[in-house]
Coordinates of C-alpha atoms (C1' of nucleotides) in Angstrom, one line a residue:
Chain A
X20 CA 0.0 0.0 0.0
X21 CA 2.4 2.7 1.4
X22 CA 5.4 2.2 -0.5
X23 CA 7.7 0.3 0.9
X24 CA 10.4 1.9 2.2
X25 CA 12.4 -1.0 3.0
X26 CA 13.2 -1.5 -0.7
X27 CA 13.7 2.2 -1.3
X28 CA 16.6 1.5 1.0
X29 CA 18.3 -0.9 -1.6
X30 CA 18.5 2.3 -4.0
X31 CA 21.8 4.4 -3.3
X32 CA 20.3 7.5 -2.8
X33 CA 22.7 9.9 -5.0
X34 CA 21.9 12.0 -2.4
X35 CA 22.8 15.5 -4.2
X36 CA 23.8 18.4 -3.0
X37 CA 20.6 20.4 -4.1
X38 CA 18.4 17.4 -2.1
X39 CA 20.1 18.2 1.2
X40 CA 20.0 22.0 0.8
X41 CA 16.7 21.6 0.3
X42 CA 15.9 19.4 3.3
X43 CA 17.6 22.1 5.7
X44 CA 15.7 24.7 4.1
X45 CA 12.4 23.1 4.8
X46 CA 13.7 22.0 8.4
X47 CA 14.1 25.8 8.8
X48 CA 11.0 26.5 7.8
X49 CA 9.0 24.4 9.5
X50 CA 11.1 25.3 12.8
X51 CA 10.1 28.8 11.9
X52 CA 13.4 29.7 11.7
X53 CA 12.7 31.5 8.4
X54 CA 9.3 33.2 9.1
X55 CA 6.5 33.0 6.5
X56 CA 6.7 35.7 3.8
X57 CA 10.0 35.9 4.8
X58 CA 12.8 36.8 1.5
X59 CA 14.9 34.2 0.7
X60 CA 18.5 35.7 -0.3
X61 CA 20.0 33.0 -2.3
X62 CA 23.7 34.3 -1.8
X63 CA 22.4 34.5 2.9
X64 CA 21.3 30.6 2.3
X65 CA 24.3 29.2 0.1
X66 CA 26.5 31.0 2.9
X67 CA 24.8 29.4 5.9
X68 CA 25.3 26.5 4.1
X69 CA 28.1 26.4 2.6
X70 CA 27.8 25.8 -0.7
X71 CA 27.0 27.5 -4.2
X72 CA 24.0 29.9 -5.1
X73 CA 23.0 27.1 -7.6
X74 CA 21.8 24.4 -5.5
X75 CA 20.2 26.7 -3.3
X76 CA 18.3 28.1 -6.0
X77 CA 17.2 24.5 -7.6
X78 CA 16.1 23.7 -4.3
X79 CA 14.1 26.4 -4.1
X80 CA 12.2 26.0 -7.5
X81 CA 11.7 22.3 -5.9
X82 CA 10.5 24.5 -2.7
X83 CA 8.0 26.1 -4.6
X84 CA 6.6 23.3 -6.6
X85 CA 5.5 21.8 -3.3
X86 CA 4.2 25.1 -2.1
X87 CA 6.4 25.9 0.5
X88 CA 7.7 28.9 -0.7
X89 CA 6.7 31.3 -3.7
X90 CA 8.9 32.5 -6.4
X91 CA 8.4 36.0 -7.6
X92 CA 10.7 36.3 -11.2
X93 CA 13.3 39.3 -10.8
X94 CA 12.6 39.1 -6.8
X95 CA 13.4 35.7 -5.5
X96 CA 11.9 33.2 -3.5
X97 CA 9.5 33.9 0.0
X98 CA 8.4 31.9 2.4
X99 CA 5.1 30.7 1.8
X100 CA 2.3 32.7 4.2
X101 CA -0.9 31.5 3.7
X102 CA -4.1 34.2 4.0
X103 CA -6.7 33.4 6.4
X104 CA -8.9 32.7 3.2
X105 CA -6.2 30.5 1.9
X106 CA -5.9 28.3 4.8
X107 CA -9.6 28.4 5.2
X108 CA -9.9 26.6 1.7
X109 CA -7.0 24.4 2.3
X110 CA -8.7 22.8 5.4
X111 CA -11.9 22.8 3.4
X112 CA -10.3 20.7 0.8
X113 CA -8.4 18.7 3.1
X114 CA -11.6 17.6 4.8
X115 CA -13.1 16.4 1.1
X116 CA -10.2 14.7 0.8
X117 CA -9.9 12.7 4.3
X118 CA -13.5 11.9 3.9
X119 CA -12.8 9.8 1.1
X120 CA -9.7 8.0 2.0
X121 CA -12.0 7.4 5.0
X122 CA -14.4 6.2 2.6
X123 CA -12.0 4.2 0.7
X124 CA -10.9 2.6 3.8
X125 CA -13.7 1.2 5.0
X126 CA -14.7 0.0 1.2
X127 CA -11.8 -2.8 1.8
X128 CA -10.4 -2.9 5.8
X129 CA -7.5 -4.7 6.3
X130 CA -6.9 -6.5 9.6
X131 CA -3.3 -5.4 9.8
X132 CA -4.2 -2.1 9.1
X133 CA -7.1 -2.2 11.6
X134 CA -5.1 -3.3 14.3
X135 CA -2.1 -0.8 13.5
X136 CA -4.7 2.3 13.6
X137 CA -5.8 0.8 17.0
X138 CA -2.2 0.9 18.5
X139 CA -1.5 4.1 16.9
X140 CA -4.6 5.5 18.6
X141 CA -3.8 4.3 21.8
X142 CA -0.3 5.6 22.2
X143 CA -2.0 9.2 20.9
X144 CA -4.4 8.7 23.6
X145 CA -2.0 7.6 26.5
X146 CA 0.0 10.5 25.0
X147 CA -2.9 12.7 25.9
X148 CA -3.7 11.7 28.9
X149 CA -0.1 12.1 30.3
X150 CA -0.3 15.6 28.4
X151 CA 2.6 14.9 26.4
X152 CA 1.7 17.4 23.3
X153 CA 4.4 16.5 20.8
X154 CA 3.3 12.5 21.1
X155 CA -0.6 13.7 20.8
X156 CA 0.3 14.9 18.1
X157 CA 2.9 13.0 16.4
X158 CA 0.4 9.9 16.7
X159 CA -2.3 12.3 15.6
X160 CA -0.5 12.9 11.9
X161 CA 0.6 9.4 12.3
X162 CA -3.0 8.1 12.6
X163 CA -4.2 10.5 9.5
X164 CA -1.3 9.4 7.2
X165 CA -2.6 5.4 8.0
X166 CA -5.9 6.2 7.0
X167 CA -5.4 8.1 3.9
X168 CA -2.8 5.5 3.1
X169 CA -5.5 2.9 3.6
X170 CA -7.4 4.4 0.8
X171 CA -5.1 2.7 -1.7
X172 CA -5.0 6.0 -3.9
X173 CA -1.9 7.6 -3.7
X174 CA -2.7 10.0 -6.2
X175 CA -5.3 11.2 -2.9
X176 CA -2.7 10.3 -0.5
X177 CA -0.4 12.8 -1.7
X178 CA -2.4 15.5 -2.4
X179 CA -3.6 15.3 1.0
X180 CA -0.4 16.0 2.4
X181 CA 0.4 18.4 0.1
X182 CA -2.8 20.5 1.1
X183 CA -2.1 19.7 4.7
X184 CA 1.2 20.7 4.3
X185 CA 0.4 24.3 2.8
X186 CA -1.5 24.8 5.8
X187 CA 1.5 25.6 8.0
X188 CA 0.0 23.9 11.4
X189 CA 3.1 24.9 13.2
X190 CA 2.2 28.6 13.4
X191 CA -0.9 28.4 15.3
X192 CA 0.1 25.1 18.0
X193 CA -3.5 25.7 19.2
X194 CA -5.2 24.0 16.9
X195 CA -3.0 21.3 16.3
X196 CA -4.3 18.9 19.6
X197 CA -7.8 19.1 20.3
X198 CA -7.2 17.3 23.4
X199 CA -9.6 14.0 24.4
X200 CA -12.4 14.6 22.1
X201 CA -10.3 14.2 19.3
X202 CA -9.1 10.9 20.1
X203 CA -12.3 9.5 20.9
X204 CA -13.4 10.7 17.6
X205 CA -10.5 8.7 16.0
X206 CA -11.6 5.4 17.9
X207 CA -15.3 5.8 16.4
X208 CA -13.4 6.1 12.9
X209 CA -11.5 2.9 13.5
X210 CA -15.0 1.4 14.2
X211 CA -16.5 2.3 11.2
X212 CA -13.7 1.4 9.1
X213 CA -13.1 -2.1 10.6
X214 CA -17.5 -2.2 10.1
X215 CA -16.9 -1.3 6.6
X216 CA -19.5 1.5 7.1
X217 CA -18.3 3.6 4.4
X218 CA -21.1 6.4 5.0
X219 CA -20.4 6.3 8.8
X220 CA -16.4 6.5 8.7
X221 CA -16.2 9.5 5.6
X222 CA -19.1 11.3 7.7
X223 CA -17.2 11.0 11.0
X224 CA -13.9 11.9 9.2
X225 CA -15.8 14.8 7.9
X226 CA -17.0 16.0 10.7
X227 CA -13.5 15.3 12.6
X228 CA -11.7 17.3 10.1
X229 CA -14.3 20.2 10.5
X230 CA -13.3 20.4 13.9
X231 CA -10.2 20.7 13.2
X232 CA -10.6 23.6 10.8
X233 CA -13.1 25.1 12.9
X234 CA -10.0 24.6 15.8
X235 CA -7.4 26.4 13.6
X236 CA -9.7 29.3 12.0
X237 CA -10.8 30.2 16.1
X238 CA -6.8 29.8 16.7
X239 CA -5.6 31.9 13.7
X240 CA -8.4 35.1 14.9
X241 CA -6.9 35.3 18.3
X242 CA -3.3 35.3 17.2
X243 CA -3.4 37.5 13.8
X244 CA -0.7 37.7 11.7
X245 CA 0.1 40.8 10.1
X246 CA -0.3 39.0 6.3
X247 CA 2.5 40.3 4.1
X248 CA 1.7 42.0 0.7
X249 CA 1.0 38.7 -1.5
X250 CA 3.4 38.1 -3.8
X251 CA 2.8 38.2 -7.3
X252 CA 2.6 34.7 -8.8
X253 CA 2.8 34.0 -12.7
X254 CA 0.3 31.1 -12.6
X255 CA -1.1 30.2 -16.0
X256 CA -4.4 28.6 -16.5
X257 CA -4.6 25.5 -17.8
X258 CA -7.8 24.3 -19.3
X259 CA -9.8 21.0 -17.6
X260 CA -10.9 18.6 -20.4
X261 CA -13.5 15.6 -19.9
Chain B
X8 CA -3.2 30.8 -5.8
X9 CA -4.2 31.3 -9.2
X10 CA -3.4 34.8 -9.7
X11 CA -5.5 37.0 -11.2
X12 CA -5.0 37.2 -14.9
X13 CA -7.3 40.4 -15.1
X14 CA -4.7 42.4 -13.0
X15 CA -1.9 40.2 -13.9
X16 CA -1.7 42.4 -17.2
X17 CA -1.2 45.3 -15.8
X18 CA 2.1 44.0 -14.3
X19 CA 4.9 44.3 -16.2
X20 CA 5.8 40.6 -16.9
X21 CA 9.9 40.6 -16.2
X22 CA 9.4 37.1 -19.0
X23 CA 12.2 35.4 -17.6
X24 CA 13.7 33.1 -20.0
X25 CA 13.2 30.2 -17.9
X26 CA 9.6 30.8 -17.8
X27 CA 9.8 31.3 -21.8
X28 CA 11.8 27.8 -21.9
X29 CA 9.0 26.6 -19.5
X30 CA 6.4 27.2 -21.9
X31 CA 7.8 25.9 -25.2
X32 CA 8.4 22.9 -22.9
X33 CA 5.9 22.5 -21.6
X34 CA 3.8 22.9 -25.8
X35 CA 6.2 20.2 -26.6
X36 CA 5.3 17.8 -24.2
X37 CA 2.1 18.9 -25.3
X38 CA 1.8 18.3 -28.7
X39 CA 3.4 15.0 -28.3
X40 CA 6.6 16.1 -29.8
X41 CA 8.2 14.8 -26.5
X42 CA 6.9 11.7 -25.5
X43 CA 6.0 10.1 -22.3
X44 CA 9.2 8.6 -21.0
X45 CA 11.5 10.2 -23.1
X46 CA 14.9 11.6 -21.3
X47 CA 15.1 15.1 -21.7
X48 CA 18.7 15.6 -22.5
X49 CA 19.3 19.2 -21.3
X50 CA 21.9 20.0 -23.4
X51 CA 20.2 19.1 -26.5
X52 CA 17.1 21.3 -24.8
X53 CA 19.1 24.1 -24.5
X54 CA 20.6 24.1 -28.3
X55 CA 17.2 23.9 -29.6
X56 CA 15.9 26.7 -27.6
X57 CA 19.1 28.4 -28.1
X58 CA 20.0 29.1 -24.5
X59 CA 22.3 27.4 -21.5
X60 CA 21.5 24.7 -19.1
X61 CA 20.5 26.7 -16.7
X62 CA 17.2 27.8 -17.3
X63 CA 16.3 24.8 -18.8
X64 CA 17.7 22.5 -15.8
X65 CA 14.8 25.4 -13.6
X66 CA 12.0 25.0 -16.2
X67 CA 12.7 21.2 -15.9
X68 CA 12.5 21.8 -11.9
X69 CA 9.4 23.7 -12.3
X70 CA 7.7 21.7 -14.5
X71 CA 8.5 18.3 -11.9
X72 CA 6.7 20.4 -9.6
X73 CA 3.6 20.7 -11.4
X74 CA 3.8 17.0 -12.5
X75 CA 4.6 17.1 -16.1
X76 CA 8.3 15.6 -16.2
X77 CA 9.7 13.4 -13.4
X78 CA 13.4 13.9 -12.0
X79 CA 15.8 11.2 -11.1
X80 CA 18.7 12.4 -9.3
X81 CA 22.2 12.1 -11.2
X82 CA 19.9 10.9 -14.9
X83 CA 17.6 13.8 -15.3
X84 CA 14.1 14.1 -16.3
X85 CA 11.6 12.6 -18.1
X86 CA 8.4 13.7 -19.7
X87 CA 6.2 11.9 -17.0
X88 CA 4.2 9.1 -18.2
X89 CA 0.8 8.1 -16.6
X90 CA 0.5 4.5 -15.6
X91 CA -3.0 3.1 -16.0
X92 CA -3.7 2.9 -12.5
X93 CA -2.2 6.4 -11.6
X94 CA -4.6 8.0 -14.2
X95 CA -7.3 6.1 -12.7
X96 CA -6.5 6.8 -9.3
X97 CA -6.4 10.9 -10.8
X98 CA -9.3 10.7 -12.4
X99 CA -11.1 9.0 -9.5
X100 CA -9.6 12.5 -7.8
X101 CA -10.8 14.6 -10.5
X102 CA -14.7 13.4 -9.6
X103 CA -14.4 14.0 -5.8
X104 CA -13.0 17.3 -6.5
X105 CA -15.0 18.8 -9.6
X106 CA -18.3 17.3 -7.5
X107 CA -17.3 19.1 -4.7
X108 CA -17.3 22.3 -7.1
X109 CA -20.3 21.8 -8.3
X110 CA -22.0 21.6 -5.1
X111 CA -20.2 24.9 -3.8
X112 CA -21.3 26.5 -6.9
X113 CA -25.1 25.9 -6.6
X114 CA -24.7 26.6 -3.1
X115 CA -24.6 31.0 -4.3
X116 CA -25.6 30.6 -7.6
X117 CA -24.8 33.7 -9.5
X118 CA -26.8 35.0 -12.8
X119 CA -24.1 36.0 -15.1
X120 CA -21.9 32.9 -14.5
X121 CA -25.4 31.1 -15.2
X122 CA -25.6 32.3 -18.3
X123 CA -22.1 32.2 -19.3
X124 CA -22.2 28.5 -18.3
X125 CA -25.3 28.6 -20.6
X126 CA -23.4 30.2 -23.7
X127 CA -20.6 27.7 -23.2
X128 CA -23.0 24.6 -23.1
X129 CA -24.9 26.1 -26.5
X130 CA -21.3 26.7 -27.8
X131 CA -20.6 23.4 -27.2
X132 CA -23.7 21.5 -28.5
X133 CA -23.6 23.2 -31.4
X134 CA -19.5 22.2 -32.0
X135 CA -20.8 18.6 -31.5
X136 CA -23.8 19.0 -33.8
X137 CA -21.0 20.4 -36.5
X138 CA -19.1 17.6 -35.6
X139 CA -16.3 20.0 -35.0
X140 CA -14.4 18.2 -32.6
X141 CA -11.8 20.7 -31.5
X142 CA -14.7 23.4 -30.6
X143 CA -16.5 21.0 -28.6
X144 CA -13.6 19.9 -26.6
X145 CA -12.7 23.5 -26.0
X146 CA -16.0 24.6 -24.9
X147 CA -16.4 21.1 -22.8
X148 CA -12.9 22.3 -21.1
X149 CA -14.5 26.1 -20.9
X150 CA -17.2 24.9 -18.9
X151 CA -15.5 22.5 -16.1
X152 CA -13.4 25.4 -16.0
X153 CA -16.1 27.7 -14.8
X154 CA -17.9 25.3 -12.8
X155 CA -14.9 25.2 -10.4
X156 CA -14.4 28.8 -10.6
X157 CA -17.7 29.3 -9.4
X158 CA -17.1 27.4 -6.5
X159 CA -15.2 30.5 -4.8
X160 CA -12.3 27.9 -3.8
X161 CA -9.5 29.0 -5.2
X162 CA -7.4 25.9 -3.6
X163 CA -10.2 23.4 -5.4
X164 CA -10.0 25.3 -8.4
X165 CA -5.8 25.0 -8.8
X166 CA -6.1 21.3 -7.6
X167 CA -8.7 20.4 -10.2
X168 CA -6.8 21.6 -12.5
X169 CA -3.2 20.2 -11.7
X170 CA -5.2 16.7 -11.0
X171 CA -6.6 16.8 -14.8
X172 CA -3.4 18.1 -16.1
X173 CA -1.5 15.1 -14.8
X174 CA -4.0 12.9 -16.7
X175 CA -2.5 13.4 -19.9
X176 CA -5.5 13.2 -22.1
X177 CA -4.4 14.6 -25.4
X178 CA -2.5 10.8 -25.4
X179 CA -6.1 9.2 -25.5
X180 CA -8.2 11.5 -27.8
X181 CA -11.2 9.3 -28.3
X182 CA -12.2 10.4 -24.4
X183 CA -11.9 13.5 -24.6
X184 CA -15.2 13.9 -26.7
X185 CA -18.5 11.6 -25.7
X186 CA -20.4 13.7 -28.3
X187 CA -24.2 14.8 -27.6
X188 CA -24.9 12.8 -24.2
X189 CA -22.2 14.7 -22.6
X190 CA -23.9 18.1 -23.6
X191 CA -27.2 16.6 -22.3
X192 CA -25.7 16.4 -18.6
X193 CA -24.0 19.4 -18.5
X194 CA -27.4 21.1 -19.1
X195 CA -28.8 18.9 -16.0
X196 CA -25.5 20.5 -14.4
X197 CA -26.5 24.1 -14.7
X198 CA -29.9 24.0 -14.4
X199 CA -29.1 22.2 -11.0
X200 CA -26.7 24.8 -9.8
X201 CA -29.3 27.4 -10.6
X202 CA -32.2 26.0 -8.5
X203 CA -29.8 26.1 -6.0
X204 CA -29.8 22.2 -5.6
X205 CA -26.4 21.3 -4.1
X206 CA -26.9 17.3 -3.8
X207 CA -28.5 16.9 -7.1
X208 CA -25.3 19.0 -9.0
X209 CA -23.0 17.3 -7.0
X210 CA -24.4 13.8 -8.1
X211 CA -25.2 14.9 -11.9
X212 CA -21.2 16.4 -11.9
X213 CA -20.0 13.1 -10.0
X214 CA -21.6 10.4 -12.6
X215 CA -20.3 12.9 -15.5
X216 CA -16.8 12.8 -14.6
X217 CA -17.4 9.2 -13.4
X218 CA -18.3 8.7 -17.1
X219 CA -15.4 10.5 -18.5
X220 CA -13.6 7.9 -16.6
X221 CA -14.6 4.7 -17.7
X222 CA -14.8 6.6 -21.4
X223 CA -11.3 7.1 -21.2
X224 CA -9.7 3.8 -19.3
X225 CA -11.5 1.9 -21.9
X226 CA -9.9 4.1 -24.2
X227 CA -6.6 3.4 -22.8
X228 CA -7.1 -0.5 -22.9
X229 CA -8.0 -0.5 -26.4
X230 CA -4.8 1.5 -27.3
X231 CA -2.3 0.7 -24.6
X232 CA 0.8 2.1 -24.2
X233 CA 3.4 0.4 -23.5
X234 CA 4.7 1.6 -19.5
X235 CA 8.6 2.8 -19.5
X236 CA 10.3 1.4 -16.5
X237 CA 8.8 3.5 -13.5
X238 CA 11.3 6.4 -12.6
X239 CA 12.5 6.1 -9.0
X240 CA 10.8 8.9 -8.1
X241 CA 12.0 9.8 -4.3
X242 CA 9.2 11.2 -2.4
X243 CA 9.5 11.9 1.1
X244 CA 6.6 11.0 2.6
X245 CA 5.2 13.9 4.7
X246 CA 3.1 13.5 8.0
X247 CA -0.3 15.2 7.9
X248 CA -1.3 16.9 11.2
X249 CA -4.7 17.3 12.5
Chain C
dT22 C1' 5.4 69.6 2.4
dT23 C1' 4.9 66.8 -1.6
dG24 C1' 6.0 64.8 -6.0
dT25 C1' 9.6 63.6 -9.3
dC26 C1' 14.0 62.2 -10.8
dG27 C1' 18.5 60.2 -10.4
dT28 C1' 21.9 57.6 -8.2
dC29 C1' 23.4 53.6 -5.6
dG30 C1' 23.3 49.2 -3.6
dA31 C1' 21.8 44.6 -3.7
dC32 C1' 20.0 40.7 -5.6
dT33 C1' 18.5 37.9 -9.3
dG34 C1' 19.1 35.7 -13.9
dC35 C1' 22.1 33.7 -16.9
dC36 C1' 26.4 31.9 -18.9
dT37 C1' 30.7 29.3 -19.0
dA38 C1' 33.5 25.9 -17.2
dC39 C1' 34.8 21.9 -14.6
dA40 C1' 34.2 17.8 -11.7
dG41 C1' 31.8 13.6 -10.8
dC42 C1' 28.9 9.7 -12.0
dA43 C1' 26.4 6.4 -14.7
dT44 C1' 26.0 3.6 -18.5
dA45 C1' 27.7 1.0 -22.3
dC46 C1' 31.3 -1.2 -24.5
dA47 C1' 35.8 -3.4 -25.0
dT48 C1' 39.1 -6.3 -22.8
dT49 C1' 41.1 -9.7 -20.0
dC50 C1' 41.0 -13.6 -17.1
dT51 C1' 39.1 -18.0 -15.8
Chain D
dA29 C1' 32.3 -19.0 -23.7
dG30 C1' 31.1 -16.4 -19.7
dA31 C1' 32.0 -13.4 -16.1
dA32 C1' 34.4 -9.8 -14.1
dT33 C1' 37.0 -5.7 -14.8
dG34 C1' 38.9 -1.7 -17.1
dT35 C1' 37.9 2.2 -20.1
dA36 C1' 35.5 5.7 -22.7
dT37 C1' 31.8 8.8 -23.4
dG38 C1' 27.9 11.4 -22.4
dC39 C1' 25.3 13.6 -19.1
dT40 C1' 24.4 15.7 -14.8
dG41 C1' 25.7 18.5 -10.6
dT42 C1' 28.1 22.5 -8.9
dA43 C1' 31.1 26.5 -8.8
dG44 C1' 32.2 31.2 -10.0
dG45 C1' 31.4 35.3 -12.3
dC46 C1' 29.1 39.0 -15.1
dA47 C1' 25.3 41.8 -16.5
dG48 C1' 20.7 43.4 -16.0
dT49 C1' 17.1 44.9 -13.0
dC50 C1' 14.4 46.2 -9.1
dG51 C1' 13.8 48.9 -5.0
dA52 C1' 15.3 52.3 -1.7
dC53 C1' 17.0 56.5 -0.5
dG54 C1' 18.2 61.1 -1.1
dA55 C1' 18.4 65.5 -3.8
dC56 C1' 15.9 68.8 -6.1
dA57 C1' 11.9 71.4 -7.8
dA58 C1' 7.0 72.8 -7.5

DNA sequence: TTGTCGTCGACTGCCTACAGCATACATTCT
DNA sequence: AGAATGTATGCTGTAGGCAGTCGACGACAA
């Protein structure tokens, strides 16, 4: 289902210089150490890191691609900073998305699977109890990355991450552990997934999701961030056929 | 994300040339002229466009970004190639999302994207009557287009799109066209989103792309292509939080 | 004070060149 | 003959440097 990584392992990596610049780029980011809307001086970055403008600036064209940062021609590259609107429609999305690999997963459980999103959930709600945050939520994402996994469409795996990603969670902490609620929420999921109640698990996906938005928009009004002038992206249209 | 073309024209573009080399890419791969699988040799790239590596190894990273060539590390990239299931898996995508449009769009109808939905759909019935293949493709293309649009999510809209580009249907031409029935259920469509009826758009949208689907995987296994060795592609799998 | 112009600094975009692999082929050994 | 190894070639990855361009700041005029 997920692929394997254990054979990915057998592939040397040629692990390029562009590849590790831009893993420490994203670690900075998602540290905040480079704030959102932030400029990006290529020559600042190849410094830090000792090594050429040039793989700094392919690793920032691969940066963009995934939406962490956006490129503005003649101006460079900036942190990405989503608008309150933007991650409004993000989470929106994201919730379409969950519901069906909620969906998906209960079309076809898989014991294994079943049994892994059990232990997953109980770590996350042991985690909870003993108020450790970072487990909560490590086992949280964990739990969400099963499921959608469980759908069996990666194409829906990935974009879910990728919209979840462009949220940028890490800015408002808040909303990022709902505490108890949540977890019991997840336990009714596993239910309907290991039922094969398709309706039952995408509607309490949905609705678990919706909380969470709900969560981060309540989070996001108390804490404002002054939103940086948006940057002028060169997006062209493409058409939809079918 | 999807800038604003209307103000977008006012800006001075500063056309970079790797956003011109982007684009004649990007027409190639298009028109067929580079075919699915084939190794884009940089070099040769760069002699035909008459510039240096450079901006063509950025328009390569770009374009990996968006999902139309794949890069393996230390080869290069290749015009990405579609494997059966992955443009099933998109396509199954493409339904959830463009459903999901249609409902938000009926959910605030607006009278002058009803009509210009209805212009598009007259447009395009009459292209099929003419048997003009082209027209009818465009206008079918026009209209998903606007459907989304109309959905106010920008996020959905740039997703839908992306999702539809990956699919690579000028390879399979025969789906791209189901002549008058198609023209028939886009008019259900919009007269749906008028009343206001968010299931019943939703559902008429859903079984019209769900059509589109099956139209164009049987498409696919009447002409089969035959699949190039699968790129290593190395994704890092990313946790989602929430 | 406000608007306009010109200069300056800084950064990006691009080019050329070199180093390092990867693949394919030729060669040698068993 | 077959397998392993050496070699050659083509391509990618990276460095360094130069020119063009954007924005800011300050000077000058209305």
């Amino acid at each position: 289902m997920l692929a394997n990584q254990g054979s990915t392992a057998k592939i040397v990596r040629p692990t390029t210089l562009r590849e590790s610049v831009l893993e420490r780029i994203l670690e900075l980011i998602i540290i905040g150490s480079l704030k959102p809307g932030q400029h990006l001086v290529e020559n600042e970055l190849a410094d830090n890191l000792g090594v050429s403008r040039q793989p700094v600036r392919e690793a920032l064209q691969l940066l963009s691609g995934e939406g962490w940062v956006d490129l503005r021609p003649g101006h460079g590259a900036y942190v990405h900073s989503p608008t309150v609107e933007e991650a409004d429609q993000l989470l929106a999305v994201r919730t379409l998305l969950e519901a069906e690999s909620a969906r998906l997963a209960a079309r076809n459980p898989d014991k294994t699977d079943i049994s892994d999103l059990r232990d997953i959930c109980n770590r996350g709600l042991a985690a909870c109890v003993a108020d450790d945050v970072d487990a909560a939520v490590a086992a949280n994402s964990e739990l969400h990355t099963a499921v959608v996994n469980m759908s069996g469409n990666r194409v829906l795996a990935d974009l879910t991450s990728q919209v979840a990603r462009r949220v940028r969670w890490y800015h408002t902490p808040v909303a990022r552990h709902r505490g108890r609620a949540s977890w019991e929420e997840h336990a009714a999921l596993i239910d309907a997934i290991e039922a094969g109640d398709e309706d039952v698990a995408a509607d309490i996906m949905r609705r678990h999701t919706e909380h969470t938005r709900q969560s981060y928009l309540e989070s996001r009004a108390q804490n404002p961030v002054e939103e940086p002038p948006a940057p002028i992206r060169r997006r062209r249209p493409r058409a939809v056929s079918g």
